[in-house]
mmCIF file of C-alpha atoms and ligand atoms in Angstrom:
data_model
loop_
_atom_site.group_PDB
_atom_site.id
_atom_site.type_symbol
_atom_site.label_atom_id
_atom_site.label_comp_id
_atom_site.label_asym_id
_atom_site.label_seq_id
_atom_site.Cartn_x
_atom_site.Cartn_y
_atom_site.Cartn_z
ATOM 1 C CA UNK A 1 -32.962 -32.141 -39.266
ATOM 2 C CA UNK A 2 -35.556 -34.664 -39.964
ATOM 3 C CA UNK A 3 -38.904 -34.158 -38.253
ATOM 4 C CA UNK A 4 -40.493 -37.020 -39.715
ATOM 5 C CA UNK A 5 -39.700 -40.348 -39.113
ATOM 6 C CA UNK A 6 -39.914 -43.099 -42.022
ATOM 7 C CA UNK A 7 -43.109 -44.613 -41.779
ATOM 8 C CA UNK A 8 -45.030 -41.464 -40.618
ATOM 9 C CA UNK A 9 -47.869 -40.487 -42.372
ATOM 10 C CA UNK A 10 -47.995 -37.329 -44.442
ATOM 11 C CA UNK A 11 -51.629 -36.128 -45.026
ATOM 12 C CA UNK A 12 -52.735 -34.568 -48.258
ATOM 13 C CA UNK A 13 -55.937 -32.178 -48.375
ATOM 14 C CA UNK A 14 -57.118 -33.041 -51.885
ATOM 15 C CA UNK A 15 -57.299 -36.609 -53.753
ATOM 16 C CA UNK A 16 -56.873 -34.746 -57.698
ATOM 17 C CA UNK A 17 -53.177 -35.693 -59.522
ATOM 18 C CA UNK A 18 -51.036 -33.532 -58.035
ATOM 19 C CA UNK A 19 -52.241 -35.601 -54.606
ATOM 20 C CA UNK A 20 -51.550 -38.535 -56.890
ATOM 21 C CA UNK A 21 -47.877 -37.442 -57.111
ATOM 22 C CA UNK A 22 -47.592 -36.501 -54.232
ATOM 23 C CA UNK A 23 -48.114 -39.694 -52.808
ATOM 24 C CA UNK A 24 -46.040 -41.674 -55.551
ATOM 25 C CA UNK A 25 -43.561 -39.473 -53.373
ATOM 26 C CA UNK A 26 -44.058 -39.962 -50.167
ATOM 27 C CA UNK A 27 -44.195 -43.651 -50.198
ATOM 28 C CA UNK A 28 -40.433 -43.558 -52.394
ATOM 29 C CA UNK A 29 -39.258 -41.617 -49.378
ATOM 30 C CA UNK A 30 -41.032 -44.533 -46.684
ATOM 31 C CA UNK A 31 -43.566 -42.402 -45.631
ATOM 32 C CA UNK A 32 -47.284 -43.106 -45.586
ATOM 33 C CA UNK A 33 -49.774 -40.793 -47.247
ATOM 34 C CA UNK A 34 -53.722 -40.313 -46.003
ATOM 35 C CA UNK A 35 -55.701 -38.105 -48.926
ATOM 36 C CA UNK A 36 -58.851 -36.310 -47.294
ATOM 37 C CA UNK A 37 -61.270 -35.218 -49.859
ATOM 38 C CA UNK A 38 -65.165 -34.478 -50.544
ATOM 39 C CA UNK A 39 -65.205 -37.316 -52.993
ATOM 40 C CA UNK A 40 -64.319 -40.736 -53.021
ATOM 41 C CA UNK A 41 -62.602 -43.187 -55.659
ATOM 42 C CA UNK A 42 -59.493 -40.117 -56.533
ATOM 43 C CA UNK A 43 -57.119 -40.375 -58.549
ATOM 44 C CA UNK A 44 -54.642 -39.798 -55.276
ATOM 45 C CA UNK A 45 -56.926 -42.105 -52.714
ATOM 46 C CA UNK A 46 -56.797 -44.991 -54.915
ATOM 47 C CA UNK A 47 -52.835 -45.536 -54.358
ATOM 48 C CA UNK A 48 -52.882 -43.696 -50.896
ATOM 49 C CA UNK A 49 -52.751 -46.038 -47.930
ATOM 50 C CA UNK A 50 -55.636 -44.529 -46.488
ATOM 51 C CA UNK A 51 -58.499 -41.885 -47.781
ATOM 52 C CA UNK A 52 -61.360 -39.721 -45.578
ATOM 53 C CA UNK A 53 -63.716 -39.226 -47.851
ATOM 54 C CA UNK A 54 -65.821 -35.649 -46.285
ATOM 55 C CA UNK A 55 -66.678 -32.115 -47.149
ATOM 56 C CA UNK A 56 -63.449 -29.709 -46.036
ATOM 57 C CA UNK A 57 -66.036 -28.104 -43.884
ATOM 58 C CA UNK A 58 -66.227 -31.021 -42.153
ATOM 59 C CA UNK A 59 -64.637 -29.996 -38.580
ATOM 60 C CA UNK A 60 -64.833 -33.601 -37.229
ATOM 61 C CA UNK A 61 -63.591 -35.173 -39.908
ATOM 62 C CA UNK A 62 -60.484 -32.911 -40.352
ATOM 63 C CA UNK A 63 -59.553 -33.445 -36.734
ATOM 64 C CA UNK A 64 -59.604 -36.815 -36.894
ATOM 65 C CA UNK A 65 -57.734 -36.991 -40.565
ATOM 66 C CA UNK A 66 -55.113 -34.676 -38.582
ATOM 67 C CA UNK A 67 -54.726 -36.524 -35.226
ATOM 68 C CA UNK A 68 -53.859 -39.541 -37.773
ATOM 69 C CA UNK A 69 -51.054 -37.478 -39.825
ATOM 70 C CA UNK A 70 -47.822 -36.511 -38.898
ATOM 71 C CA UNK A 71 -47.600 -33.366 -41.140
ATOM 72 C CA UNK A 72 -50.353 -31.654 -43.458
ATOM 73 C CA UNK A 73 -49.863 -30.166 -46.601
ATOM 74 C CA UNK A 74 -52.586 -29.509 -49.312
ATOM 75 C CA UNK A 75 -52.403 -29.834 -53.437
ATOM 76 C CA UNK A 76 -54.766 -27.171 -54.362
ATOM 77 C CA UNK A 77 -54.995 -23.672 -53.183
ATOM 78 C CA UNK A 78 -58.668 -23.625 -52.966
ATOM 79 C CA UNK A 79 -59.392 -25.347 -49.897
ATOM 80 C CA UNK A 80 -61.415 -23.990 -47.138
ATOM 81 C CA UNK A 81 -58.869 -21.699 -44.864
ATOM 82 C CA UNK A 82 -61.013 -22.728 -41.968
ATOM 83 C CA UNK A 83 -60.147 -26.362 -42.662
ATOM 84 C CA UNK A 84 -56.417 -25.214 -42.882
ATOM 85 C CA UNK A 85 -56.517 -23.489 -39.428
ATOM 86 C CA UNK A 86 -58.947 -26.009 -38.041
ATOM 87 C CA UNK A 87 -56.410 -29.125 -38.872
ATOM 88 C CA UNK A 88 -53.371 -26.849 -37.236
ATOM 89 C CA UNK A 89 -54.831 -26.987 -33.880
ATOM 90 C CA UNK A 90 -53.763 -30.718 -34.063
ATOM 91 C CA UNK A 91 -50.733 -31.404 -36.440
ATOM 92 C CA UNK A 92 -47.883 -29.345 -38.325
ATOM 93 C CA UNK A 93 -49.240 -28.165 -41.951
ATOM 94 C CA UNK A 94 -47.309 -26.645 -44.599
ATOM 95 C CA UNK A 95 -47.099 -24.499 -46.400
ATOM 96 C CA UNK A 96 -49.342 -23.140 -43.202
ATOM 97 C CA UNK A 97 -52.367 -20.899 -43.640
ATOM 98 C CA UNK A 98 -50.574 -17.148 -44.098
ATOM 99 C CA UNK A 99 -49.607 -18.817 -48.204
ATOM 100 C CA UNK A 100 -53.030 -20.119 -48.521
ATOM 101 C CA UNK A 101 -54.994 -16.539 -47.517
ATOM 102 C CA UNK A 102 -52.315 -14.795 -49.265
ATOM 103 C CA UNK A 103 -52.884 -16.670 -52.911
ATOM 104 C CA UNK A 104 -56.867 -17.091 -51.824
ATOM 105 C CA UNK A 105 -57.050 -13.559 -53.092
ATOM 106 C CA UNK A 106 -55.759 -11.668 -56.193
ATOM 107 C CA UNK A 107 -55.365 -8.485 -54.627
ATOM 108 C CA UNK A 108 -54.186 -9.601 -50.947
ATOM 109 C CA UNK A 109 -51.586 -11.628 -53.160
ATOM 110 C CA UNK A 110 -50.177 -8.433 -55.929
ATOM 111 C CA UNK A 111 -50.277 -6.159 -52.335
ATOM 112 C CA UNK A 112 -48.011 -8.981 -50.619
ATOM 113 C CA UNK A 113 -45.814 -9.386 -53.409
ATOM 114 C CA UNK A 114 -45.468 -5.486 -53.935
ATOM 115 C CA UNK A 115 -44.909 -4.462 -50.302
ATOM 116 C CA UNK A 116 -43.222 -7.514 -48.801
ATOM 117 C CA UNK A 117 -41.458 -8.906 -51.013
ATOM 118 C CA UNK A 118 -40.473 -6.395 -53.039
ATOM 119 C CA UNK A 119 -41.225 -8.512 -56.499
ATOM 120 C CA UNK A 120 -42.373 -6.416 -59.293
ATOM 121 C CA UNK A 121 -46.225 -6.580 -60.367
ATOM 122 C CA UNK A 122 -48.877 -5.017 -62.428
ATOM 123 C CA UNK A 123 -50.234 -1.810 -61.873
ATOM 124 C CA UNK A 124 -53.617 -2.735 -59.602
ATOM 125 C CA UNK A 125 -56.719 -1.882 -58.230
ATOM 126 C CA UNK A 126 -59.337 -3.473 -56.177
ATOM 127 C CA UNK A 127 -62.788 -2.843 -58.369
ATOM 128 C CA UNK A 128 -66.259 -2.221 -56.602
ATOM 129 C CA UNK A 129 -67.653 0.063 -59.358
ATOM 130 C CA UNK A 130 -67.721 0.905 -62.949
ATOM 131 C CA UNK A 131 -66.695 4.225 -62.185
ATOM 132 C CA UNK A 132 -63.872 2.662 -60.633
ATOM 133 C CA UNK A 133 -63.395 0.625 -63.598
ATOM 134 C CA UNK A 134 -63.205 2.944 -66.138
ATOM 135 C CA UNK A 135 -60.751 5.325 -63.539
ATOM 136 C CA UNK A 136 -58.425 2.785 -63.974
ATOM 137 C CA UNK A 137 -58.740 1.650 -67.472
ATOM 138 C CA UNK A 138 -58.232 5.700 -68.444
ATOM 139 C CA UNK A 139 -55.322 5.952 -66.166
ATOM 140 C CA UNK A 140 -53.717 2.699 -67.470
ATOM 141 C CA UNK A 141 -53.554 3.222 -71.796
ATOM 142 C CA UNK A 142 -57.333 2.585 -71.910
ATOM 143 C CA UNK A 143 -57.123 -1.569 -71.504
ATOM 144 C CA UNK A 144 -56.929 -3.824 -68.629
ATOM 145 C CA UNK A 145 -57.115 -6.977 -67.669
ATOM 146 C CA UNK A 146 -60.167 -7.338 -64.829
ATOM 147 C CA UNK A 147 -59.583 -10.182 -62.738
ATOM 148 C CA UNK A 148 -62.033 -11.741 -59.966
ATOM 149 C CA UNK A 149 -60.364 -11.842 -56.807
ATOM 150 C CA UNK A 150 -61.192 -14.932 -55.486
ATOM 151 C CA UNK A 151 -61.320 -18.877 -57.022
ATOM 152 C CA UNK A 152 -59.878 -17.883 -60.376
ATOM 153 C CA UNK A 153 -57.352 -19.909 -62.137
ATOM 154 C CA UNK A 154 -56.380 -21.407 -65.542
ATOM 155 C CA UNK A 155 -57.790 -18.011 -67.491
ATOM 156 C CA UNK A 156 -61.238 -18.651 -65.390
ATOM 157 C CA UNK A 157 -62.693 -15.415 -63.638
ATOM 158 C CA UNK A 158 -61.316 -12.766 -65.853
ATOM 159 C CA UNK A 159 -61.699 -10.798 -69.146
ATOM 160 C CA UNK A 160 -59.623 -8.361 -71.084
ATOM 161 C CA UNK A 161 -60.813 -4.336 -71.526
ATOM 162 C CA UNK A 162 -59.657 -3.595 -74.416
ATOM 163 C CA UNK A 163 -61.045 0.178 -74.570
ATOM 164 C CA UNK A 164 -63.872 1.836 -72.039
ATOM 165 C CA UNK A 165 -66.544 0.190 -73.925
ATOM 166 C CA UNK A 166 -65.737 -2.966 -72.600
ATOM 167 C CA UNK A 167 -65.827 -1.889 -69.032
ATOM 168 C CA UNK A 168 -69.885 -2.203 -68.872
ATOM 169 C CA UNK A 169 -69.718 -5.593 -70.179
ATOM 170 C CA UNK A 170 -66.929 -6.803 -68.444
ATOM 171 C CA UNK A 171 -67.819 -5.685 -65.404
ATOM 172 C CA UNK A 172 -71.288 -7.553 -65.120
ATOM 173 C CA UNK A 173 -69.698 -11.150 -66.909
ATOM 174 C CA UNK A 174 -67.701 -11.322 -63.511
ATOM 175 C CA UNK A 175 -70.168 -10.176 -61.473
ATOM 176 C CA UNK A 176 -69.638 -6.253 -60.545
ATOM 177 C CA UNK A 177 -68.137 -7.253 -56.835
ATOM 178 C CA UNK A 178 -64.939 -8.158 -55.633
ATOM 179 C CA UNK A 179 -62.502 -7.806 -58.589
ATOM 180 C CA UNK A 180 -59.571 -6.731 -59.359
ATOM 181 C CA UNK A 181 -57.641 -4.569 -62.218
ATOM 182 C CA UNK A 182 -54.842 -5.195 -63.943
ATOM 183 C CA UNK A 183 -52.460 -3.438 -65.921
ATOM 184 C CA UNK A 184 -51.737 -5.054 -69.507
ATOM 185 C CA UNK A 185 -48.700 -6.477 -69.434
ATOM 186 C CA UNK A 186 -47.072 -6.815 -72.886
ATOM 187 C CA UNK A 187 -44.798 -9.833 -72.402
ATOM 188 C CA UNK A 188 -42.694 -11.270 -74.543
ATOM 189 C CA UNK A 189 -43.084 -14.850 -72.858
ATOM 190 C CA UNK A 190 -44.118 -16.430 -69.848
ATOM 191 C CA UNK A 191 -42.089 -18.393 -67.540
ATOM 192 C CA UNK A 192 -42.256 -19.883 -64.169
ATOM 193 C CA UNK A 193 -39.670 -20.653 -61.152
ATOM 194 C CA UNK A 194 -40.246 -23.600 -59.333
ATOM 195 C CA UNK A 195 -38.901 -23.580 -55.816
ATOM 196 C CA UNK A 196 -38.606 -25.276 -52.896
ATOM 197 C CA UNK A 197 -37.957 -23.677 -49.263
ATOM 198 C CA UNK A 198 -37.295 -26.296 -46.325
ATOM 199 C CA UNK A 199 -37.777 -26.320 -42.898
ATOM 200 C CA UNK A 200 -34.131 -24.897 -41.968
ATOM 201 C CA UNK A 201 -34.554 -21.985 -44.314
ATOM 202 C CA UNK A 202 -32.757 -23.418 -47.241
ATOM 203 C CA UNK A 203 -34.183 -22.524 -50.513
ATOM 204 C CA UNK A 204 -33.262 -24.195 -53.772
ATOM 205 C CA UNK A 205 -34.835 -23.148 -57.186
ATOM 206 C CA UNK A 206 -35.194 -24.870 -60.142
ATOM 207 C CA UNK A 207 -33.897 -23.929 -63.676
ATOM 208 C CA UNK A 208 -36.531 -21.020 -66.038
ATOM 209 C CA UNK A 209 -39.336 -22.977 -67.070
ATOM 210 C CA UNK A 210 -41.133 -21.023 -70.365
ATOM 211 C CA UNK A 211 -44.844 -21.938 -70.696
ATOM 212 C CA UNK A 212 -46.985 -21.674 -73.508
ATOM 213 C CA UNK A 213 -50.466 -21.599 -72.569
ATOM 214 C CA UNK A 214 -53.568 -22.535 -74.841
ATOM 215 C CA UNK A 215 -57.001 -21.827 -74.587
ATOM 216 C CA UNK A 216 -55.946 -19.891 -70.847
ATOM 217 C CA UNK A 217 -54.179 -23.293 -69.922
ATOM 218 C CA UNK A 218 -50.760 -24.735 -69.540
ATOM 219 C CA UNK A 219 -50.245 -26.925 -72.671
ATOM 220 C CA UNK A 220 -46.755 -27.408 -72.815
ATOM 221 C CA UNK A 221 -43.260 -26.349 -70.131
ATOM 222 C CA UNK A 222 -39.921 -26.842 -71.871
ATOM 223 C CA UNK A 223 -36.892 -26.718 -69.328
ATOM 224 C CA UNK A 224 -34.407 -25.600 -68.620
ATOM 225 C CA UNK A 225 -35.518 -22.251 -70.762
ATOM 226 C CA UNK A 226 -32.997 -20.857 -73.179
ATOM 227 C CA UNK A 227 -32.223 -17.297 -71.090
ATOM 228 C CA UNK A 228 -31.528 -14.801 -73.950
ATOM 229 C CA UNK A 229 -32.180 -11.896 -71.874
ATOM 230 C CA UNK A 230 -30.510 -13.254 -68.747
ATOM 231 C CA UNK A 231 -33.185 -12.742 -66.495
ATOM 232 C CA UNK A 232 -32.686 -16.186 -64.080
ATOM 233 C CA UNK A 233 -30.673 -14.724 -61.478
ATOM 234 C CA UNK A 234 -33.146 -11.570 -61.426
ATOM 235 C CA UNK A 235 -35.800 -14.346 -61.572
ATOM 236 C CA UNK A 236 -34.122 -16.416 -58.542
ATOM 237 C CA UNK A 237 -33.733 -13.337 -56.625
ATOM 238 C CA UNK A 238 -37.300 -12.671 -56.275
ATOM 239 C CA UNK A 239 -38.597 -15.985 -55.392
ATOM 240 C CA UNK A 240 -35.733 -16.097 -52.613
ATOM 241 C CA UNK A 241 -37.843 -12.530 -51.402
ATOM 242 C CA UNK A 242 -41.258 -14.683 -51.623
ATOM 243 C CA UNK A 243 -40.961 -17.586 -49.824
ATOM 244 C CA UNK A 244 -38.376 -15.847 -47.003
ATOM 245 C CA UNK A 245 -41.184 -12.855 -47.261
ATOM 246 C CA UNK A 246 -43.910 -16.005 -46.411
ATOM 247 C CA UNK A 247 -41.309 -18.125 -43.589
ATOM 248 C CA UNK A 248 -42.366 -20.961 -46.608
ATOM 249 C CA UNK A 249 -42.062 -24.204 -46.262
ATOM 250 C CA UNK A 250 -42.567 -26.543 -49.061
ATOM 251 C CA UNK A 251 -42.972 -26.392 -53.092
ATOM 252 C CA UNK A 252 -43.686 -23.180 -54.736
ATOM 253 C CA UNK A 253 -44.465 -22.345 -58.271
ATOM 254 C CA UNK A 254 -43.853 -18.343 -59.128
ATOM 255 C CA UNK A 255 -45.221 -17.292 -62.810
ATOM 256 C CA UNK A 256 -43.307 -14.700 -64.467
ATOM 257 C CA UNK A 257 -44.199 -12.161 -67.412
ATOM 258 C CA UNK A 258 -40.886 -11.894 -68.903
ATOM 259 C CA UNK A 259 -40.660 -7.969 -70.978
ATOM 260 C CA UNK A 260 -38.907 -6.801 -73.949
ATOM 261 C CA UNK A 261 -35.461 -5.435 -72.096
ATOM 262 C CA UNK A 262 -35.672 -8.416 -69.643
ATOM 263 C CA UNK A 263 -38.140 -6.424 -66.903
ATOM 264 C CA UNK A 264 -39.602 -8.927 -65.254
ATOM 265 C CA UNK A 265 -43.389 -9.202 -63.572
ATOM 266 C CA UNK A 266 -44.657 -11.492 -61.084
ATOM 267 C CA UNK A 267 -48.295 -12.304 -61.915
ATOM 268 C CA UNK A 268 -49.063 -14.768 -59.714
ATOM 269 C CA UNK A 269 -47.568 -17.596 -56.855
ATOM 270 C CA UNK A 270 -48.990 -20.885 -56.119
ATOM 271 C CA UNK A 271 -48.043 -22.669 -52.798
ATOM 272 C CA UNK A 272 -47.904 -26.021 -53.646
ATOM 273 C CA UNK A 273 -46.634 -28.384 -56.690
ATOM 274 C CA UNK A 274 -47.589 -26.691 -59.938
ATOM 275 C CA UNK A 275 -48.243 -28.122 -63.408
ATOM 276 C CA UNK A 276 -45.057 -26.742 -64.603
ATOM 277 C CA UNK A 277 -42.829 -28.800 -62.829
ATOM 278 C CA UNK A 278 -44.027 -31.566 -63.901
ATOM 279 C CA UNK A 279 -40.543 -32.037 -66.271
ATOM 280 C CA UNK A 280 -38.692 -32.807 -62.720
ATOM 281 C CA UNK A 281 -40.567 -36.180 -62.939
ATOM 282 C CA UNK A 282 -37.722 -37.213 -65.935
ATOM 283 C CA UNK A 283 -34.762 -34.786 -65.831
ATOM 284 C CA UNK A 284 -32.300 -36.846 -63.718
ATOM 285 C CA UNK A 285 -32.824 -34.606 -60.825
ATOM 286 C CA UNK A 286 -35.196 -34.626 -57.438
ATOM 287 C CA UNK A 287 -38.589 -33.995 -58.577
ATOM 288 C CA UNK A 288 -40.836 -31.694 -57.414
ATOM 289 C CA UNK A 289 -43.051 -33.766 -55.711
ATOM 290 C CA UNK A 290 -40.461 -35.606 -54.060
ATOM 291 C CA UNK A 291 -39.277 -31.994 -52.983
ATOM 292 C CA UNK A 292 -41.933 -31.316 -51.420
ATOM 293 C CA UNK A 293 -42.298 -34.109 -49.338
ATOM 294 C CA UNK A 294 -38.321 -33.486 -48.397
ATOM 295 C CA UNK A 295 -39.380 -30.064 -47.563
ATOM 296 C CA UNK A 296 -42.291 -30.603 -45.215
ATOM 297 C CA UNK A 297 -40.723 -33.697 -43.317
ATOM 298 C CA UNK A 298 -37.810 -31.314 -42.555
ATOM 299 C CA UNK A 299 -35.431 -33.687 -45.051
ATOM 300 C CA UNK A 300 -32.212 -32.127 -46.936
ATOM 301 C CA UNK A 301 -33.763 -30.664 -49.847
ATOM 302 C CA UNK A 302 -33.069 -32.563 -53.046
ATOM 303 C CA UNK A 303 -30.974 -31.828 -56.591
ATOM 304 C CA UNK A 304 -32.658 -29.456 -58.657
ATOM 305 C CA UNK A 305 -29.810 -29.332 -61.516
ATOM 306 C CA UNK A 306 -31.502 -31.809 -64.393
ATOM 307 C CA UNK A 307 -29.337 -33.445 -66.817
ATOM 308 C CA UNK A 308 -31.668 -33.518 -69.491
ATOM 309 C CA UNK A 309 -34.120 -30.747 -71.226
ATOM 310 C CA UNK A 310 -37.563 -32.256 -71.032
ATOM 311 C CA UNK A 311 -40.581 -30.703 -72.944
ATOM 312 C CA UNK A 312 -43.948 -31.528 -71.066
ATOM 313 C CA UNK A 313 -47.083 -31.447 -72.833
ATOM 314 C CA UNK A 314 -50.191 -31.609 -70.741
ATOM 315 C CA UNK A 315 -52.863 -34.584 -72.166
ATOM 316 C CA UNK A 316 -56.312 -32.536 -72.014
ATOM 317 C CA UNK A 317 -59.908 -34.636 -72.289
ATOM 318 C CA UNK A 318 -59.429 -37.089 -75.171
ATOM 319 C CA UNK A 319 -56.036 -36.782 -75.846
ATOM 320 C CA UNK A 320 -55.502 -39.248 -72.980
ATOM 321 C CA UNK A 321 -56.809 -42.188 -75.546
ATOM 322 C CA UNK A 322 -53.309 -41.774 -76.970
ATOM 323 C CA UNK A 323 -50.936 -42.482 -74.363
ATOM 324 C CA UNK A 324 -50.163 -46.201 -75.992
ATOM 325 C CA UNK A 325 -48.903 -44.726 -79.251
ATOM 326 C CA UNK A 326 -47.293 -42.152 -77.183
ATOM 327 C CA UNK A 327 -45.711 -44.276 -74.601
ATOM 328 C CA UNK A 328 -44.334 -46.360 -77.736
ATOM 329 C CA UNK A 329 -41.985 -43.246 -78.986
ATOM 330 C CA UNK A 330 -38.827 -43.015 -77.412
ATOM 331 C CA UNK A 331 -37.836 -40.734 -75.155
ATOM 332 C CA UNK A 332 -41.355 -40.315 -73.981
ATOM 333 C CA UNK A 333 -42.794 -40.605 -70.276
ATOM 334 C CA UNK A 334 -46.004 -40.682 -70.400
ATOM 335 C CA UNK A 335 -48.036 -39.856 -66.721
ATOM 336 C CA UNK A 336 -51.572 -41.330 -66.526
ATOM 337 C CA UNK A 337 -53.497 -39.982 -63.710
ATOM 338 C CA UNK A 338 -56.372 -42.687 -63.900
ATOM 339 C CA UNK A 339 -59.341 -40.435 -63.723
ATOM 340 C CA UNK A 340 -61.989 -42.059 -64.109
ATOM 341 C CA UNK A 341 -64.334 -39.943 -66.590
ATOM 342 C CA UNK A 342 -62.648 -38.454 -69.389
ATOM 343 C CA UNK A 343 -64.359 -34.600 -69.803
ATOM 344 C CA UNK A 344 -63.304 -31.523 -72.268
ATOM 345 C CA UNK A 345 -60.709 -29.419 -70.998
ATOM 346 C CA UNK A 346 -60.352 -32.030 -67.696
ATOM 347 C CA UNK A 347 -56.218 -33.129 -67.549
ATOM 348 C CA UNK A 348 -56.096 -36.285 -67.397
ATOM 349 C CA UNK A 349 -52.283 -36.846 -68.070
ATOM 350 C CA UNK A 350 -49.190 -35.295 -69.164
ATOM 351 C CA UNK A 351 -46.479 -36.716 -71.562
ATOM 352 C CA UNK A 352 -42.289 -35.525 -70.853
ATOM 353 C CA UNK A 353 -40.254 -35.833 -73.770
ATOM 354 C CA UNK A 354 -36.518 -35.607 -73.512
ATOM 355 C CA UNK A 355 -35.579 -33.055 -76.450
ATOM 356 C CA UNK A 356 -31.581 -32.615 -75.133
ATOM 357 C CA UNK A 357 -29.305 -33.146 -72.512
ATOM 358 C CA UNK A 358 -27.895 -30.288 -70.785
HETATM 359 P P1 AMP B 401 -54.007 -15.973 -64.444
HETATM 360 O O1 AMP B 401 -55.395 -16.527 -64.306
HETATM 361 O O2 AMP B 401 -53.725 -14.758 -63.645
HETATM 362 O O3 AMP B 401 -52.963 -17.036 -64.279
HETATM 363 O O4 AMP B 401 -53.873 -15.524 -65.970
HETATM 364 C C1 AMP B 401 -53.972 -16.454 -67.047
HETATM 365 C C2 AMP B 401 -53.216 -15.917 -68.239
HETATM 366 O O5 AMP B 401 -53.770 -14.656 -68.653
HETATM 367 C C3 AMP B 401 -51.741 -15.619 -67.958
HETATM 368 O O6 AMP B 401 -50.960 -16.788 -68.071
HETATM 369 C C4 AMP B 401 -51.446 -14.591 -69.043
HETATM 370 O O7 AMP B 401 -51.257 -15.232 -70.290
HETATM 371 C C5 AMP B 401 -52.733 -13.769 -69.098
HETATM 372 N N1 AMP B 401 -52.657 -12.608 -68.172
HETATM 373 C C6 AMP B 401 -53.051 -12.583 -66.876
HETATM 374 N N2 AMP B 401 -52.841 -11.376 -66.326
HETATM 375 C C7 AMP B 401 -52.287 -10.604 -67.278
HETATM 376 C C8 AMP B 401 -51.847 -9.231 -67.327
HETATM 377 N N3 AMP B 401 -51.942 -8.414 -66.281
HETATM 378 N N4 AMP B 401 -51.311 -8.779 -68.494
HETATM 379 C C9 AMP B 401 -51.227 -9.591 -69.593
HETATM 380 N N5 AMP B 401 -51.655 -10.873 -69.619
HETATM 381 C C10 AMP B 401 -52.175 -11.377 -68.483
#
């Protein structure tokens, strides 16, 4: 059933690339797209038909932005809840506030994934003390990895223990309060599932996507993964748990810690688009920002069976001063998210490069 009709306008809470994309979608599906964020001139207002330019705390501002938009939906997860909840007094948004709280927080997020969903995790612990600390670094082969709970992402917010003298240190470079523990996982590689989960309850999953990360970021997603240890249908099991576990709606992106022996470990979930499924964009099938939009406007969901292995390499500060050599090799999509100021470790673009056909 479609719930939106073409021309409505789909509201975005965040104006960064993935808002960008997000829009590129909407208006290929006929819908309009209205970005609401603190700053003007974004990469995603620029080519939106409309931007409010306000702080999320803003309660004025995101009730008018939301008496203007059909549905909501938001491309980063660390948005003010209060500005989720405040906007769903007055339209639809998804995925709705019960993702957002539950990814807010590291712990709320492992607990959620453990006891309702049923997806293997990490041994855990939320961490108020050094004595708690070191408790749980003891119990778990004398390392860890100690987390903060809240506003931590690409490697920010956390360092490894790597024996009970680090716990001193550690624990005051993230602040003594509200952290988390972790478990070491020894992985093999990392992969991640992107999904989609529609308004009907349908559910369709892209193929393994295996990440490499440098420097704690994404740097480059080849998919579909080679599956040596046949761990997809294991892996599309447990995101089918997730997002019926959450009543999702929308684009998901589930990263994986895949073991020697094929165990498999959930280490975290993002509810929206996510940077490694960005190789949709060129694969020959629906893409996961077009997805999304699909999903949230109540569409069919889209084909998530690509024709073609893509391998996507993230372009990080500088690199971005490449993309006309790049864009000259064949094969090779290059995606320039006009940002304005080019800054270390800022993405500015990606590049997908077909390496096979499937
Ligand atoms: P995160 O900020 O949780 O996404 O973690 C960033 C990266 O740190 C992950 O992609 C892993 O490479 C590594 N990492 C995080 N948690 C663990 C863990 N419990 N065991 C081993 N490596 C981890």
């Amino acid at each position: 059933m479609v719930e939106c009709e073409q021309g409505s306008t789909i509201g975005i809470f965040g104006g960064g690339q993935l808002g960008r994309m997000l829009v590129q979608a909407a208006h290929k599906l006929g819908y309009k797209a209205h970005i609401f964020d603190p700053f003007d001139d974004t990469p995603a207002g620029r080519i939106a038909d409309k931007q409010t330019t306000a702080p999320f705390e803003d309660k004025t501002a995101v009730e008018l932005f939301a008496n203007c938009c059909d549905v909501l939906t938001y491309e980063f997860e660390n948005i003010p809840i209060a500005a989720i909840e405040h906007a769903g007094r007055f339209t639809r948004v998804f995925p709705d506030k019960k993702a957002l709280q539950t990814s807010h927080d590291r712990w709320v997020e492992k607990t959620f994934l453990r006891d309702k969903a049923r997806a293997p995790v990490v041994d855990f612990k939320a961490v108020e003390t050094m004595n708690g600390l070191s408790e749980f670094v003891r119990e778990f082969g004398g390392q860890a990895i100690l987390k903060t709970r809240r506003f931590g992402y690409d490697g920010k917010g956390q360092v490894k223990i790597r024996s009970l003298r680090d716990v001193k240190a550690g624990f005051a470079r993230l602040g003594g309060t509200d952290l988390i523990a972790e478990s070491f996982a020894p992985f093999i590689r990392e992969f991640s599932i992107i999904a989609a989960r529609g308004t009907n309850g349908d559910i369709a999953c892209y193929p393994l996507t295996e990440n490499v990360h440098k420097d704690h970021r994404l740097h480059t997603s080849i998919a579909p993964a080679g599956d040596p240890q046949n761990v997809s249908q294991e892996a599309q099991k447990i995101t089918h748990r997730i997002l019926d576990a959450l009543n999702y709606i929308g684009v998901m992106g589930i990263e994986f810690f895949e073991l020697k022996g094929g165990q498999l470990i959930v280490n975290e979930i993002a509810p929206r688009v996510h940077n490694s499924g960005h190789w949709t964009q060129n694969a020959g099938c629906t893409d996961q920002f077009e997805q999304h939009i699909r999903a949230i406007t109540g569409m069919k969901l889209g084909n998530t069976t690509p024709k073609q292995i893509i391998k996507m390499t993230n372009l990080i500060g500088d690199e971005i001063l490449h993309i006309d050599a790049l864009s000259k090799k064949p094969n090779t999509f290059v995606h320039d998210y006009e940002k304005r100021d080019i800054k270390p470790g800022r993405k500015m673009g990606h590049v997908n490069t077909v390496i096979g056909v499937c």
